[in-house]
Coordinates of C-alpha atoms in Angstrom, one line a residue:
Chain Q
M1 CA -39.6 104.9 230.1
K2 CA -40.8 104.9 226.5
K3 CA -38.2 105.3 223.7
T4 CA -39.1 106.7 220.3
D5 CA -37.5 108.3 217.2
I6 CA -39.6 111.4 217.2
A7 CA -42.0 112.8 219.8
I8 CA -44.5 115.2 218.4
I9 CA -46.1 117.6 220.9
G10 CA -49.5 118.8 219.7
G11 CA -52.1 117.1 217.6
G12 CA -53.4 120.0 215.6
P13 CA -52.9 120.6 211.8
A14 CA -49.1 121.0 212.2
G15 CA -48.5 118.0 214.5
L16 CA -50.8 115.7 212.6
S17 CA -49.2 116.6 209.3
A18 CA -45.6 116.1 210.7
A19 CA -46.7 112.7 212.1
I20 CA -48.2 111.5 208.8
Y21 CA -45.2 112.6 206.8
A22 CA -42.5 111.1 209.1
A23 CA -44.6 107.9 209.7
S24 CA -44.8 107.3 205.9
L25 CA -41.0 107.1 205.9
G26 CA -41.0 104.4 208.6
V27 CA -40.2 106.6 211.6
K28 CA -41.4 105.6 215.1
I29 CA -43.5 108.3 216.5
I30 CA -45.2 109.3 219.8
L31 CA -47.7 112.0 219.5
I32 CA -48.9 113.8 222.7
D33 CA -52.0 116.0 222.7
D34 CA -53.6 117.7 225.6
S35 CA -57.2 117.9 224.6
L36 CA -60.0 115.4 224.7
K37 CA -60.1 115.1 220.9
L38 CA -57.3 115.3 218.4
G39 CA -57.2 117.8 215.6
G40 CA -56.5 121.1 217.3
Q41 CA -58.6 124.0 216.0
L42 CA -59.5 122.2 212.8
I43 CA -62.2 120.1 214.5
K44 CA -64.2 123.3 215.1
Q45 CA -63.9 124.9 211.7
T46 CA -67.1 124.8 209.6
H47 CA -65.8 127.1 206.9
K48 CA -64.2 126.1 203.7
F49 CA -60.5 126.6 203.3
F50 CA -58.7 128.8 200.7
G51 CA -55.5 128.1 198.8
S52 CA -54.9 125.4 196.3
T53 CA -56.2 121.8 196.1
K54 CA -53.0 120.5 197.7
Q55 CA -53.9 122.6 200.7
F56 CA -57.5 121.2 201.0
A57 CA -59.0 124.4 199.3
G58 CA -62.8 124.2 199.3
I59 CA -62.9 121.6 202.2
R60 CA -64.2 122.5 205.6
G61 CA -61.8 122.4 208.5
I62 CA -63.8 119.6 210.2
D63 CA -63.4 117.4 207.1
I64 CA -59.7 118.2 206.8
A65 CA -59.3 116.9 210.4
R66 CA -61.2 113.8 209.5
Q67 CA -58.9 113.1 206.6
L68 CA -55.8 113.7 208.7
L69 CA -57.1 111.5 211.5
N70 CA -58.0 108.7 209.1
K71 CA -54.5 108.7 207.8
I72 CA -53.0 108.7 211.4
E73 CA -55.0 105.7 212.2
K74 CA -53.5 103.7 209.4
Y75 CA -50.0 104.0 210.7
K76 CA -49.0 101.4 213.3
N77 CA -45.8 103.3 213.9
I78 CA -47.7 106.2 215.4
E79 CA -48.5 106.0 219.1
I80 CA -51.0 108.6 220.4
I81 CA -51.0 109.8 224.0
P82 CA -54.2 111.8 224.3
N83 CA -55.4 114.2 227.0
A84 CA -51.8 114.6 228.2
T85 CA -49.6 117.6 228.9
V86 CA -45.8 117.6 228.4
T87 CA -44.7 119.2 231.6
G88 CA -41.0 119.3 231.2
Y89 CA -38.0 118.8 229.0
Y90 CA -34.9 117.6 230.8
K91 CA -31.3 118.0 229.9
D92 CA -30.9 114.3 229.4
G93 CA -33.4 114.5 226.6
I94 CA -36.4 113.2 228.6
L95 CA -39.9 114.6 228.3
T96 CA -42.2 114.2 231.2
V97 CA -45.9 113.8 230.4
V98 CA -48.8 114.0 232.7
Q99 CA -51.9 112.2 231.4
G100 CA -55.5 112.9 232.6
N101 CA -56.5 115.3 235.2
R102 CA -58.0 113.0 237.9
N103 CA -55.9 110.0 238.8
E104 CA -53.1 111.4 236.7
R105 CA -50.4 109.2 235.2
L106 CA -46.8 110.2 234.7
I107 CA -45.1 109.0 231.5
K108 CA -41.5 109.5 230.7
I109 CA -40.4 109.6 227.0
K110 CA -36.9 109.6 225.6
P111 CA -37.2 110.7 221.9
K112 CA -34.2 111.2 219.5
K113 CA -35.9 114.2 218.0
I114 CA -38.8 116.5 219.1
I115 CA -41.3 118.4 217.0
V116 CA -43.0 121.1 219.1
A117 CA -46.3 121.9 217.5
T118 CA -48.1 123.3 220.6
G119 CA -50.0 126.1 218.8
A120 CA -51.1 129.2 220.5
S121 CA -53.3 130.6 223.3
E122 CA -55.6 133.5 223.0
N123 CA -54.8 136.9 224.1
M124 CA -56.6 138.7 226.9
L125 CA -57.9 142.3 226.7
P126 CA -58.0 144.7 229.6
F127 CA -61.4 146.2 230.4
V128 CA -63.5 146.6 233.5
N129 CA -65.0 143.3 234.8
N130 CA -63.2 141.3 232.1
D131 CA -63.2 138.3 234.5
L132 CA -67.1 138.0 234.7
P133 CA -68.6 134.7 233.5
G134 CA -69.8 135.2 230.0
V135 CA -66.5 136.6 228.8
Y136 CA -65.0 133.9 226.6
G137 CA -62.0 133.4 224.3
A138 CA -63.1 132.8 220.7
G139 CA -61.7 129.3 220.8
A140 CA -63.8 128.4 223.8
V141 CA -66.9 129.6 222.0
Q142 CA -66.0 127.5 219.1
T143 CA -65.4 124.4 221.2
L144 CA -68.7 124.8 223.1
M145 CA -70.9 125.3 220.1
N146 CA -69.2 123.4 217.2
L147 CA -67.9 120.4 219.2
Y148 CA -70.5 119.9 221.8
G149 CA -73.5 121.8 220.4
V150 CA -73.8 124.1 223.5
A151 CA -74.6 127.7 223.1
P152 CA -72.3 130.0 225.0
G153 CA -75.1 132.6 225.5
N154 CA -77.9 134.2 223.7
N155 CA -76.5 137.6 222.5
V156 CA -72.9 138.0 221.7
L157 CA -70.6 141.0 221.4
M158 CA -67.5 140.1 219.3
I159 CA -64.2 141.9 220.1
G160 CA -61.9 141.9 217.1
A161 CA -62.6 141.8 213.3
G162 CA -59.6 139.8 212.3
N163 CA -60.3 136.4 210.5
I164 CA -61.0 134.6 213.8
G165 CA -63.5 137.3 215.0
L166 CA -65.3 137.3 211.6
I167 CA -65.3 133.6 211.2
V168 CA -66.5 132.9 214.8
S169 CA -69.3 135.5 214.4
Y170 CA -70.4 133.7 211.3
Q171 CA -70.3 130.4 213.1
L172 CA -72.4 131.9 215.9
L173 CA -75.0 133.0 213.4
Q174 CA -75.0 129.5 211.8
A175 CA -75.7 128.1 215.3
G176 CA -78.8 130.4 215.6
I177 CA -77.1 132.7 218.2
H178 CA -77.6 136.4 217.9
V179 CA -74.5 138.6 217.3
E180 CA -75.1 142.1 218.5
A181 CA -72.0 143.7 216.9
I182 CA -68.3 143.3 216.2
V183 CA -65.9 146.0 217.5
E184 CA -62.4 146.5 216.1
A185 CA -59.9 148.8 217.6
L186 CA -58.1 149.4 214.3
P187 CA -59.6 151.8 211.7
K188 CA -59.8 148.9 209.3
I189 CA -61.3 145.3 209.2
G190 CA -58.3 143.1 209.6
G191 CA -59.7 139.8 208.2
Y192 CA -60.6 138.8 204.7
L193 CA -63.4 140.9 203.2
V194 CA -65.2 137.8 202.0
H195 CA -65.8 136.9 205.6
A196 CA -66.7 140.4 206.6
S197 CA -69.2 140.8 203.8
K198 CA -71.0 137.6 204.7
I199 CA -71.5 139.0 208.2
R200 CA -72.6 142.5 207.1
R201 CA -75.1 140.9 204.7
L202 CA -76.6 139.2 207.7
G203 CA -77.1 142.6 209.3
V204 CA -74.3 142.5 212.0
P205 CA -72.7 146.0 212.5
I206 CA -68.9 146.1 212.5
Y207 CA -67.7 149.2 214.5
T208 CA -64.1 150.0 213.5
S209 CA -62.0 152.3 215.7
H210 CA -64.1 151.1 218.6
T211 CA -63.3 149.0 221.7
I212 CA -65.0 147.6 224.8
K213 CA -64.7 149.7 227.9
N214 CA -66.7 148.0 230.5
V215 CA -69.1 145.1 231.2
Y216 CA -71.6 145.0 234.0
G217 CA -73.3 142.1 235.8
T218 CA -73.3 140.2 239.0
D219 CA -73.0 136.5 238.3
G220 CA -72.4 137.0 234.6
V221 CA -72.3 139.6 231.8
E222 CA -75.6 141.6 231.6
K223 CA -74.5 144.5 229.4
A224 CA -71.4 146.0 227.8
V225 CA -70.3 149.6 227.0
I226 CA -68.2 150.2 223.9
S227 CA -66.5 153.4 222.9
K228 CA -65.0 155.0 220.0
I229 CA -61.1 155.4 220.2
N230 CA -58.7 157.7 218.5
K231 CA -55.5 157.0 216.6
N232 CA -53.7 156.5 219.9
F233 CA -56.3 154.0 221.1
E234 CA -57.6 156.5 223.7
F235 CA -61.3 156.7 224.4
I236 CA -63.2 159.6 222.7
P237 CA -65.6 161.1 225.2
D238 CA -69.3 161.0 224.6
T239 CA -69.0 158.2 222.0
E240 CA -70.1 155.4 224.3
K241 CA -72.8 153.0 223.4
E242 CA -74.5 150.5 225.7
L243 CA -75.2 147.1 224.4
K244 CA -77.5 144.5 226.0
V245 CA -75.4 141.4 225.7
D246 CA -74.8 138.3 227.9
T247 CA -71.7 137.1 226.1
I248 CA -68.4 138.8 225.2
C249 CA -66.2 136.8 222.8
L250 CA -62.5 137.9 222.6
A251 CA -60.8 137.5 219.3
V252 CA -57.9 139.8 219.9
G253 CA -55.0 137.7 218.6
L254 CA -53.0 134.7 219.7
S255 CA -49.6 134.2 221.3
P256 CA -47.4 131.2 220.6
L257 CA -47.4 128.5 223.3
S258 CA -43.7 128.4 223.5
E259 CA -42.9 127.5 227.3
L260 CA -41.3 124.2 226.3
L261 CA -39.0 125.9 223.8
W262 CA -37.9 128.4 226.5
Q263 CA -37.2 125.5 228.9
A264 CA -35.3 123.5 226.4
G265 CA -33.0 126.4 225.7
C266 CA -34.0 127.4 222.3
Q267 CA -32.9 130.9 221.3
M268 CA -36.1 133.0 221.7
K269 CA -36.8 136.3 220.0
Y270 CA -39.8 138.6 220.3
S271 CA -41.5 139.3 217.0
A272 CA -44.7 141.4 217.1
R273 CA -45.3 140.2 213.5
L274 CA -45.3 136.6 214.6
G275 CA -47.4 137.2 217.7
G276 CA -44.9 137.0 220.5
Y277 CA -41.8 135.1 221.4
V278 CA -40.7 132.4 219.0
S279 CA -37.6 130.3 218.6
L280 CA -35.0 131.0 215.9
R281 CA -35.3 128.3 213.2
D282 CA -33.9 127.4 209.8
G283 CA -35.8 126.9 206.6
N284 CA -36.3 123.2 207.5
M285 CA -38.1 124.3 210.7
K286 CA -35.1 123.2 212.9
T287 CA -34.4 125.4 215.9
N288 CA -30.9 126.4 217.1
L289 CA -31.0 123.0 219.0
D290 CA -30.2 120.0 216.7
N291 CA -32.9 117.8 218.2
I292 CA -35.8 120.3 218.3
Y293 CA -38.0 121.2 215.4
I294 CA -41.1 123.5 215.4
A295 CA -44.2 123.8 213.2
G296 CA -47.5 125.8 213.1
D297 CA -48.5 128.7 215.3
V298 CA -45.8 128.1 217.9
A299 CA -43.4 129.1 215.1
G300 CA -45.3 132.3 214.4
I301 CA -49.1 132.9 214.4
E302 CA -50.5 132.2 210.9
E303 CA -53.2 129.7 209.9
A304 CA -53.9 126.0 209.5
S305 CA -52.9 125.7 205.8
S306 CA -49.4 126.9 206.4
A307 CA -49.2 125.0 209.7
M308 CA -49.8 121.8 207.8
I309 CA -47.0 122.4 205.3
E310 CA -44.6 123.5 208.1
G311 CA -45.5 120.2 209.9
K312 CA -44.6 118.2 206.8
I313 CA -41.3 120.0 206.4
A314 CA -40.5 119.4 210.1
G315 CA -41.5 115.8 209.8
L316 CA -39.5 115.2 206.7
N317 CA -36.4 116.9 207.9
A318 CA -36.5 115.3 211.3
A319 CA -36.8 111.9 209.7
I320 CA -33.9 112.5 207.3
S321 CA -31.7 113.7 210.2
L322 CA -32.3 110.2 211.8
N323 CA -31.1 108.6 208.5
Y324 CA -34.4 107.4 207.3
K325 CA -34.5 106.9 203.6
C326 CA -36.3 109.2 201.2
D327 CA -35.1 108.9 197.6
N328 CA -36.2 112.3 196.4
Y329 CA -35.7 114.1 199.6
R330 CA -34.2 117.3 198.1
E331 CA -37.0 117.6 195.5
L332 CA -39.8 117.0 198.1
N333 CA -38.3 119.4 200.5
E334 CA -38.1 122.1 197.9
D335 CA -41.6 121.4 196.7
L336 CA -42.9 121.9 200.2
K337 CA -41.1 125.2 200.6
D338 CA -42.4 126.3 197.2
E339 CA -45.9 125.4 198.3
L340 CA -45.5 127.5 201.5
N341 CA -44.2 130.5 199.4
E342 CA -47.1 130.2 197.0
L343 CA -49.5 130.2 200.0
R344 CA -47.8 133.3 201.3
A345 CA -47.8 135.2 198.0
N346 CA -50.5 137.6 198.9
P347 CA -50.5 141.1 200.5
L348 CA -51.9 139.8 203.8
S349 CA -48.9 137.5 204.2
E350 CA -46.4 140.3 204.0
K351 CA -46.3 140.6 207.8
I352 CA -45.6 136.9 208.3
K353 CA -42.8 136.9 205.7
A354 CA -41.2 139.9 207.3
G355 CA -41.6 138.2 210.7
I356 CA -39.9 135.0 209.6
K357 CA -37.0 137.0 208.3
E358 CA -36.5 138.2 211.8
V359 CA -36.0 134.7 213.2
L360 CA -34.6 132.8 210.3
I361 CA -31.3 131.0 210.8
E362 CA -29.6 131.2 207.3
K363 CA -27.7 128.2 206.0
G364 CA -24.2 128.0 207.4
V365 CA -24.8 130.7 209.9
K366 CA -25.2 129.9 213.6
Chain M
M1 CA -78.7 125.9 226.2
R2 CA -78.3 123.2 223.5
I3 CA -78.1 124.1 219.8
K4 CA -81.0 122.3 218.2
E5 CA -80.5 122.8 214.5
H6 CA -77.2 123.5 212.6
P7 CA -76.8 123.8 208.8
I8 CA -73.5 121.9 208.7
L9 CA -72.8 120.1 211.9
E10 CA -74.6 117.1 213.4
F11 CA -74.2 116.6 217.0
N12 CA -74.1 113.0 218.3
P13 CA -73.8 113.3 222.1
G14 CA -73.3 110.2 224.1
K15 CA -75.7 108.8 226.6
K16 CA -77.7 111.2 228.8
V17 CA -76.5 110.8 232.4
K18 CA -77.2 112.3 235.8
F19 CA -74.8 114.0 238.0
T20 CA -74.9 116.6 240.8
L21 CA -73.8 120.2 241.2
D22 CA -73.6 121.2 244.9
G23 CA -76.0 118.4 245.7
K24 CA -78.5 119.4 243.0
E25 CA -79.4 116.8 240.4
M26 CA -78.3 117.8 236.9
E27 CA -78.2 116.1 233.4
G28 CA -75.6 116.1 230.7
Y29 CA -74.1 113.8 228.0
E30 CA -71.5 111.2 229.0
G31 CA -68.1 112.1 227.6
E32 CA -68.6 115.8 227.0
P33 CA -66.6 118.2 229.2
V34 CA -68.1 118.7 232.6
A35 CA -68.0 122.5 232.1
A36 CA -69.9 122.1 228.8
S37 CA -72.7 120.2 230.6
L38 CA -72.9 123.0 233.2
V39 CA -73.0 125.8 230.5
A40 CA -75.7 123.9 228.7
A41 CA -77.7 123.7 231.9
G42 CA -77.4 127.5 232.2
V43 CA -74.8 127.4 235.0
K44 CA -72.5 130.4 234.7
V45 CA -70.4 130.4 237.9
L46 CA -68.0 127.5 238.2
S47 CA -65.7 128.8 240.9
K48 CA -65.0 131.8 243.0
S49 CA -61.6 133.7 242.9
I50 CA -59.2 133.2 245.7
K51 CA -58.8 136.8 247.0
Y52 CA -62.0 138.7 246.2
H53 CA -64.3 135.8 245.7
R54 CA -65.3 137.0 242.3
P55 CA -67.3 134.7 240.1
R56 CA -65.4 132.7 237.5
G57 CA -66.9 131.0 234.4
F58 CA -66.0 129.1 231.3
F59 CA -63.2 130.9 229.6
C60 CA -60.5 129.1 227.5
A61 CA -61.7 125.5 227.0
I62 CA -58.2 124.2 226.7
G63 CA -57.3 123.7 230.3
K64 CA -55.0 126.7 230.5
C65 CA -56.8 129.5 232.3
S66 CA -57.8 128.0 235.7
S67 CA -61.3 129.7 235.5
C68 CA -63.2 126.4 235.6
L69 CA -61.4 124.7 238.4
M70 CA -64.0 122.7 240.4
K71 CA -64.2 120.0 243.0
I72 CA -65.2 116.6 241.5
N73 CA -65.8 113.6 243.7
G74 CA -64.0 115.4 246.5
V75 CA -60.9 116.4 244.5
P76 CA -60.4 120.1 244.2
N77 CA -58.8 122.0 241.2
V78 CA -60.1 119.7 238.5
R79 CA -60.0 121.4 235.1
T80 CA -63.7 120.8 234.2
C81 CA -63.3 122.0 230.6
V82 CA -61.1 119.1 229.8
T83 CA -62.6 116.5 232.1
K84 CA -65.2 114.1 230.7
L85 CA -68.6 113.8 232.4
E86 CA -69.2 110.5 234.0
P87 CA -72.5 109.3 235.4
G88 CA -73.0 110.1 239.2
M89 CA -70.2 112.6 239.3
K90 CA -70.4 114.9 242.4
V91 CA -69.4 118.3 241.1
E92 CA -69.0 121.3 243.5
T93 CA -68.5 125.0 242.9
Q94 CA -65.0 125.7 244.1
K95 CA -64.3 128.6 246.4
G96 CA -60.8 130.0 246.4
K97 CA -58.0 127.5 246.5
G98 CA -60.2 124.5 247.1
D99 CA -59.7 121.8 249.8
F100 CA -60.3 118.1 250.3
N101 CA -62.9 118.5 253.1

């Protein structure tokens, strides 16, 4: 059995930031990540980030990941357990971890505090034959082409014109892969217009108030049928279009990966604005359980910049709760919260802010 | 299909190694996910579903969806999207629940 001060579950932007912040205060950390490479979704992002300099504005996601990983390496008090899944949280405070997927190894960890930064998984969309090979989640498409240089297909239909749908479409074009069209069920493009404009300039049509109805093929996607939909998301007859594509990329939202929080007994609440069930938490990212903190998409679907700040807040506060010294704690904590507010001071963040209000534990209220 | 040119990214794959898929010789790069090597080689079907034997391909890439479960070196239900390719691996298309035979 391994003992540690803080176990951090998830090595994406939130988990890495939490680890760096807490480690800088001397805290002993074990970070568990389930993928082959640390960095979460950052390691696939070729676009430059927005925000202020503090939040890596103007830097590509892949380079932000590199900076965070370089910092992580410098701390001897951070132990990394890669390619490992936390499979359970037990009442005596023990986490069970399974590492590898052939010749697996079981590891038991007893941490004093836990920061859950497990991120999110992609939503599925119901349509006929949606299980055919060639139908991918947008994250999978990014992994294949941006991490391993493998093209997922030759001609792609993107479902969803939120930021992920737009960005991944652009990444496909960068990789020399044809994007036939983007369909969006809502009457309006959901993502930033900067991204949408880049794609339109490259000649890719974006069909709003449209969705995918059917794909056809035997051992893989051979064609897709899209249709116009009305305000109630019902198909409008005689508006179908047939597209010759071999790949469908789903970018229809994310759901928090919150299984561990459910199991640990966190008080879960459904918030459509935050993308699904999330745990109640206070302004310091502590859940209703004293030893569990959350950060990043598992606390509500947002993006990497805010995930990194939430990670820092969780790391700092978990460290302070273990009586580690930080001379200007109050000031730092307030600064981080101000930074988060600044980042959310735009019309697109109204939804997130309203969502957080639904799950926020106010000071002094249980 | 491999991406040959990219304006931002540089791909530095590992060593080229040989493995087999259902007995047929294949090539991939050591250390990349087995499922990525297969997609690069144009393989679409990784497994067949349990009840209706429908084809299943690469879907989530994070070891969560079960679509890429295959038999590797005789062991069924290996998540090939998060398993690194090793030289000489015996990869088999999995049908249904999979078995050790």
